[in-house]
mmCIF file of C-alpha atoms in Angstrom:
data_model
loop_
_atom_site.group_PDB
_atom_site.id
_atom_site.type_symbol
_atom_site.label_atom_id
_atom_site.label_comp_id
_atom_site.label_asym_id
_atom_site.label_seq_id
_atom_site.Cartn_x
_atom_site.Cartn_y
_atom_site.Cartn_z
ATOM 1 C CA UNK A 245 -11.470 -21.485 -13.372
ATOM 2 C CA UNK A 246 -11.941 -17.992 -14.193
ATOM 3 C CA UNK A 247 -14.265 -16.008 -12.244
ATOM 4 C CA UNK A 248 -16.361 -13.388 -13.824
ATOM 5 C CA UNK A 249 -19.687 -11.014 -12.846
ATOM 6 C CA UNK A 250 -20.801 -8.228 -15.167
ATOM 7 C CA UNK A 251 -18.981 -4.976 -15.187
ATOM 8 C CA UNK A 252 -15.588 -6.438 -14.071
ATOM 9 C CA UNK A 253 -12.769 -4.703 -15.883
ATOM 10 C CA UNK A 254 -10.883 -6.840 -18.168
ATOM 11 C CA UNK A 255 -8.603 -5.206 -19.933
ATOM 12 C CA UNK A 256 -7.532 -1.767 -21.094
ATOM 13 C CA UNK A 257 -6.041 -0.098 -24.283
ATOM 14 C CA UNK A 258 -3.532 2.956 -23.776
ATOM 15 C CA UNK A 259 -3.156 5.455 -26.428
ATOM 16 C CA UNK A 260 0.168 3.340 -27.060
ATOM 17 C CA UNK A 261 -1.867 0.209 -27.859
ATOM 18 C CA UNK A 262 -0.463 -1.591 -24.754
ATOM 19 C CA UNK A 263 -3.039 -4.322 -23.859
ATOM 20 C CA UNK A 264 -3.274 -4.777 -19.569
ATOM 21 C CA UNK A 265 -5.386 -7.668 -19.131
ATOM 22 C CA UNK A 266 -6.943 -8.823 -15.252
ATOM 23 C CA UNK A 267 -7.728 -12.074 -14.393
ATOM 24 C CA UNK A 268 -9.957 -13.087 -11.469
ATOM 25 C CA UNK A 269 -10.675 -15.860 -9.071
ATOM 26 C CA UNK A 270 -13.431 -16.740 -6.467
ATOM 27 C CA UNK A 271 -12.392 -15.445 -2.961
ATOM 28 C CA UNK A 272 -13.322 -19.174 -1.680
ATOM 29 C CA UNK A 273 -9.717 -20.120 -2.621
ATOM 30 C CA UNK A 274 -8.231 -17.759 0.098
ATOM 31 C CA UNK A 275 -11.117 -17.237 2.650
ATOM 32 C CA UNK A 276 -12.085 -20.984 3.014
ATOM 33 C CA UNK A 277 -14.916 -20.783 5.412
ATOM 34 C CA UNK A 278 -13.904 -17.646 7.185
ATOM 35 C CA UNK A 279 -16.066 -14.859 5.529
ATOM 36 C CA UNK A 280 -19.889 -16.119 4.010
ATOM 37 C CA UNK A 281 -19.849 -14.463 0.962
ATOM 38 C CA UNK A 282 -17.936 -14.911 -2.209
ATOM 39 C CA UNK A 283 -16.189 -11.971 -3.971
ATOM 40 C CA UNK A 284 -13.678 -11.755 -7.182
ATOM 41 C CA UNK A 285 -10.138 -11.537 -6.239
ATOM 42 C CA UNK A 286 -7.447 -10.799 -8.922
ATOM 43 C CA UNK A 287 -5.524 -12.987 -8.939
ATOM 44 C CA UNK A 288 -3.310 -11.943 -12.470
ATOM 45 C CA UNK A 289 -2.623 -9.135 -14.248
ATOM 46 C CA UNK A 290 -0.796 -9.322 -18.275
ATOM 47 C CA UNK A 291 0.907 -6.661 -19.986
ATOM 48 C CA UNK A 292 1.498 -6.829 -23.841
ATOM 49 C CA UNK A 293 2.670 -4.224 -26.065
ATOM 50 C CA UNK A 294 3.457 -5.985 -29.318
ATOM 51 C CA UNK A 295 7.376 -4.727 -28.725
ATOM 52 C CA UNK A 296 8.051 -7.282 -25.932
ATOM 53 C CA UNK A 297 7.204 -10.367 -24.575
ATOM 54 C CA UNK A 298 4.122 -10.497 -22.533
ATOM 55 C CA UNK A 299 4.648 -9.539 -18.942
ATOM 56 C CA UNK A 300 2.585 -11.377 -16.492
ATOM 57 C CA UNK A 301 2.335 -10.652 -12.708
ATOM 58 C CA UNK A 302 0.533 -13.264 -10.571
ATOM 59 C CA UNK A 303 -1.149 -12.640 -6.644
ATOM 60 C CA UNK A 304 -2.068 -14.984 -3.992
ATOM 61 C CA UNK A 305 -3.902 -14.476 -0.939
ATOM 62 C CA UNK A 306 -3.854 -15.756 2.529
ATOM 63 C CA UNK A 307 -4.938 -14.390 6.695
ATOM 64 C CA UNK A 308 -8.195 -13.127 5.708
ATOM 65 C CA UNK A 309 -9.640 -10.767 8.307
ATOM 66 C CA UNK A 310 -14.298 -10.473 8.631
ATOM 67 C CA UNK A 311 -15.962 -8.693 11.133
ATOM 68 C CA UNK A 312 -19.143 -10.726 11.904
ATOM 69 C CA UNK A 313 -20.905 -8.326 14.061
ATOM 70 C CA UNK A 314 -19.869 -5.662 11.691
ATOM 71 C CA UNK A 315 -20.541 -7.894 8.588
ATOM 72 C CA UNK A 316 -17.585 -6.519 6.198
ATOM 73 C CA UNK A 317 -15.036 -8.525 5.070
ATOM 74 C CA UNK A 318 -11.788 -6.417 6.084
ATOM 75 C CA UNK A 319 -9.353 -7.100 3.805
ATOM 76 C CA UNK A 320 -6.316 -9.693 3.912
ATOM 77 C CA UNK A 321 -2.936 -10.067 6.388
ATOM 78 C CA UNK A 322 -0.642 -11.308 3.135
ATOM 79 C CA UNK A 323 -0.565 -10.588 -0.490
ATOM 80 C CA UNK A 324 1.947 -12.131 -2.592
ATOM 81 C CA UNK A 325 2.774 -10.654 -5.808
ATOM 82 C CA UNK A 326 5.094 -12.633 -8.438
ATOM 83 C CA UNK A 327 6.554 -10.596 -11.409
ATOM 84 C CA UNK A 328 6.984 -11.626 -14.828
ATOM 85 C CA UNK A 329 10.960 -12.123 -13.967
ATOM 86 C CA UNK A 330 9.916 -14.711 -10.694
ATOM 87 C CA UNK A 331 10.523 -11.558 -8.181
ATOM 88 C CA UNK A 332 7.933 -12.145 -5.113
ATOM 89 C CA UNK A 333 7.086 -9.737 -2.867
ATOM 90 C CA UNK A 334 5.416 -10.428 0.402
ATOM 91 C CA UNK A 335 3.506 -7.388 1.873
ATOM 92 C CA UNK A 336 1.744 -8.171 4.882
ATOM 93 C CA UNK A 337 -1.002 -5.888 6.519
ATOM 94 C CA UNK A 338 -2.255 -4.947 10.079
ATOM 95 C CA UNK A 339 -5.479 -6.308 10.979
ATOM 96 C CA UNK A 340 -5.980 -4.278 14.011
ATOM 97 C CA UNK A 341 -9.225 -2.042 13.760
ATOM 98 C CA UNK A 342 -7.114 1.508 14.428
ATOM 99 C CA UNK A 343 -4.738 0.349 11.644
ATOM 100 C CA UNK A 344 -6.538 -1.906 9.557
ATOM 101 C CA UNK A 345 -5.230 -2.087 5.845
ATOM 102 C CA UNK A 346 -1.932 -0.451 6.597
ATOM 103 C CA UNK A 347 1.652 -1.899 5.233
ATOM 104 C CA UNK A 348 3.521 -3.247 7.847
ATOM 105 C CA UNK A 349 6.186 -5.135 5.970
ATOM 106 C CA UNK A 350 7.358 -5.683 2.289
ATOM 107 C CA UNK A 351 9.553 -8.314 1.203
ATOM 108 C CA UNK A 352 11.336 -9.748 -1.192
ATOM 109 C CA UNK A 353 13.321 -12.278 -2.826
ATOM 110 C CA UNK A 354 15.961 -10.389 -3.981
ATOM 111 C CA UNK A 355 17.131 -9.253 -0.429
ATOM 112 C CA UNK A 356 14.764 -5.816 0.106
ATOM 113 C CA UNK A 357 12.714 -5.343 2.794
ATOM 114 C CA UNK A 358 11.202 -2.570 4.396
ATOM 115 C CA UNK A 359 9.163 -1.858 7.360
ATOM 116 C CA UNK A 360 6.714 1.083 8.177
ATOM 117 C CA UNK A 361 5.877 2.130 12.169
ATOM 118 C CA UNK A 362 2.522 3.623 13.041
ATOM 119 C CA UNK A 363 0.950 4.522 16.529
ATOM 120 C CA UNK A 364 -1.704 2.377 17.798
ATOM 121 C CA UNK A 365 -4.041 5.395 18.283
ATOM 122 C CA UNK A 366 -7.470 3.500 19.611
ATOM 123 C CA UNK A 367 -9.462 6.852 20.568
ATOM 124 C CA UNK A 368 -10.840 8.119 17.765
ATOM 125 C CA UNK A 369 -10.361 9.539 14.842
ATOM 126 C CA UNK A 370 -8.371 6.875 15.012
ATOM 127 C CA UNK A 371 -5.208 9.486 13.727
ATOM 128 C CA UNK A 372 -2.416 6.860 12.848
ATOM 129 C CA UNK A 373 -0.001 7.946 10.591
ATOM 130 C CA UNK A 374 2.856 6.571 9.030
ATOM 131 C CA UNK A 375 6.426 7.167 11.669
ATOM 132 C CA UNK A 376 8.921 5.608 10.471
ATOM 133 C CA UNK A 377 10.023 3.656 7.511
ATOM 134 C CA UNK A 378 13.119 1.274 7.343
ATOM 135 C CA UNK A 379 14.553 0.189 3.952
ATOM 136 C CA UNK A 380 16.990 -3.117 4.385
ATOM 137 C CA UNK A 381 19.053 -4.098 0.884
ATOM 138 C CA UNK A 382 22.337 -5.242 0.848
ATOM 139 C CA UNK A 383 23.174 -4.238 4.388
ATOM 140 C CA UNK A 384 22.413 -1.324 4.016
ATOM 141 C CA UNK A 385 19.898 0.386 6.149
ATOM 142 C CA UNK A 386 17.805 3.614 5.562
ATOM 143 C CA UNK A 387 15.577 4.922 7.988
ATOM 144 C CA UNK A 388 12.922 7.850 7.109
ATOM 145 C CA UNK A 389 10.930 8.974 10.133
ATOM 146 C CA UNK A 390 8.024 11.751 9.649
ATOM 147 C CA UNK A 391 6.520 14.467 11.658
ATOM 148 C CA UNK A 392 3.278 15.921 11.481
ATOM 149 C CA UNK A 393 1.199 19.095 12.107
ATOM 150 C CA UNK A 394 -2.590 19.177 13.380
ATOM 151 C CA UNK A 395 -3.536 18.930 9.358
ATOM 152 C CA UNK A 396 -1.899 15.998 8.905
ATOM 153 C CA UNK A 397 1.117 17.764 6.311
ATOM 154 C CA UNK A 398 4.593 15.969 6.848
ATOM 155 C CA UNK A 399 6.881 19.104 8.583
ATOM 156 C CA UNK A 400 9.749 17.174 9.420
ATOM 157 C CA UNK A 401 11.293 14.030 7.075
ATOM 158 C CA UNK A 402 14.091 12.748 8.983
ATOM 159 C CA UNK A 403 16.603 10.163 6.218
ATOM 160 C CA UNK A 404 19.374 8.501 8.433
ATOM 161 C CA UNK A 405 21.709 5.057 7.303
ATOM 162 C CA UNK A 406 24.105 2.783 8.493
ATOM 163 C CA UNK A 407 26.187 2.895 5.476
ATOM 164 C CA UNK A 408 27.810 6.492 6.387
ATOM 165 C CA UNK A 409 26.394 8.473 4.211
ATOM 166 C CA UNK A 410 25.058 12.015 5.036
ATOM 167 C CA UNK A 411 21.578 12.273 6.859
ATOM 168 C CA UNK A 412 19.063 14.212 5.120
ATOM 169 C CA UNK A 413 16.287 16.627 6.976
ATOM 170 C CA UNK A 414 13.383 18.360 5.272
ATOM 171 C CA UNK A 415 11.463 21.021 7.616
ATOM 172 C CA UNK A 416 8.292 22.007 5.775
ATOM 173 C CA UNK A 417 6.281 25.174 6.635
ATOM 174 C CA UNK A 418 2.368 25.607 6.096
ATOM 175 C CA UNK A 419 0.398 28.462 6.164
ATOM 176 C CA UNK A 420 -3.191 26.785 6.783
ATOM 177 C CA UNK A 421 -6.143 29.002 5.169
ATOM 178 C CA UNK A 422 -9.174 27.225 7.375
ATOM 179 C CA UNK A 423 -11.827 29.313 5.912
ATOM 180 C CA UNK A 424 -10.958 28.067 2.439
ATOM 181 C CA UNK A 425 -9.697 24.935 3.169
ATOM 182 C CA UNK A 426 -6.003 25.212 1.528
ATOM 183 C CA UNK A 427 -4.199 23.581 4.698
ATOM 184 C CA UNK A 428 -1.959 21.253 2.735
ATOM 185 C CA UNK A 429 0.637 24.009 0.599
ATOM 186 C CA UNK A 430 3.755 24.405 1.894
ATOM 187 C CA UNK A 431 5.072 27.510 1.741
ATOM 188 C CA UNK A 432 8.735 26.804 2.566
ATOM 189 C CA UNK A 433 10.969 23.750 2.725
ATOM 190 C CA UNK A 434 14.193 23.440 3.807
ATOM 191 C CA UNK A 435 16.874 20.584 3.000
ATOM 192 C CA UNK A 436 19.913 19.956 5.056
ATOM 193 C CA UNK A 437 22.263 17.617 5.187
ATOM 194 C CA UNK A 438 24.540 16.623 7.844
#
């Protein structure tokens, strides 16, 4: 059965006149007995645009995480997403407190998958950004890997593959302005490939 509490978006227009349409369900479904409240959940979304056929993605739920000292429900370890074509993708999450909610892996049916590294930073502020990121498809493999200055701005993006093609390296500079807060423009970056 549908599941539906006031103010839930529905659907929306675009200036196009393509209709996206949610659907929910009751949280029950993939939290069982494991968190004491019951939330909505979408569980579909539907795209028609009166060109095409109707697109319709589907999700599904499963490893719910809840903090019961903390009382918050923290999110779930697997989402599965199924396209309007039968594509699924699996992303799965980490449930560890320092990294809660980030993408560990995706995967899917047609062969891709890619994986993301993070540190396990415990101390706070809990300062765990993304590392690496490995993209598998066809036997070929890509690896990004990312370094970062004290404001968080990606300086170095490291691409390397297996496949023999050229390696790519982007070295950003930033000029920080602290009194006004502008610590995120770069002011230079540099691409080489080698």
């Amino acid at each position: 059965l549908p599941y539906f509490i006031p103010g839930i978006l529905l659907s929306v227009r675009d200036e196009y006149g393509k209709v996206t349409s949610f659907t929910y369900g009751n949280s029950y479904a993939a939290t069982g007995n494991t968190v004491p409240y019951r939330f909505p959940l979408l569980t579909g979304v539907q795209e028609r645009d009166n060109y095409s056929p109707a697109r319709t993605f589907t999700y599904a739920y499963d490893t719910p995480k809840h903090d019961r000292a903390e009382r918050e429900f923290q999110g779930f370890g697997h989402v599965r997403e199924t396209d309007a074509g039968g594509i699924q993708t699996d992303t799965y999450f980490l449930q560890d407190r320092p990294r809660l909610g980030f993408v560990d892996r995706v995967e899917k049916t047609n062969g891709l998958t890619i994986t993301s590294s993070y540190p396990n930073n415990t101390s706070q502020p809990y300062d765990n950004p993304l590392q690496s990121s490995t993209r598998t498809e066809a036997g070929k493999q890509v690896t990004t890997t990312y370094t970062y200055d004290n404001y968080g701005n990606v300086t170095q993006e490291s691409v390397s593959a297996n496949s023999g093609d050229p390696n790519l390296a982007t070295q950003r500079s930033f000029s920080p302005n602290t009194n006004q807060w502008l610590v995120n423009f770069p002011y230079q970056e540099t691409v080489t490939m080698g």
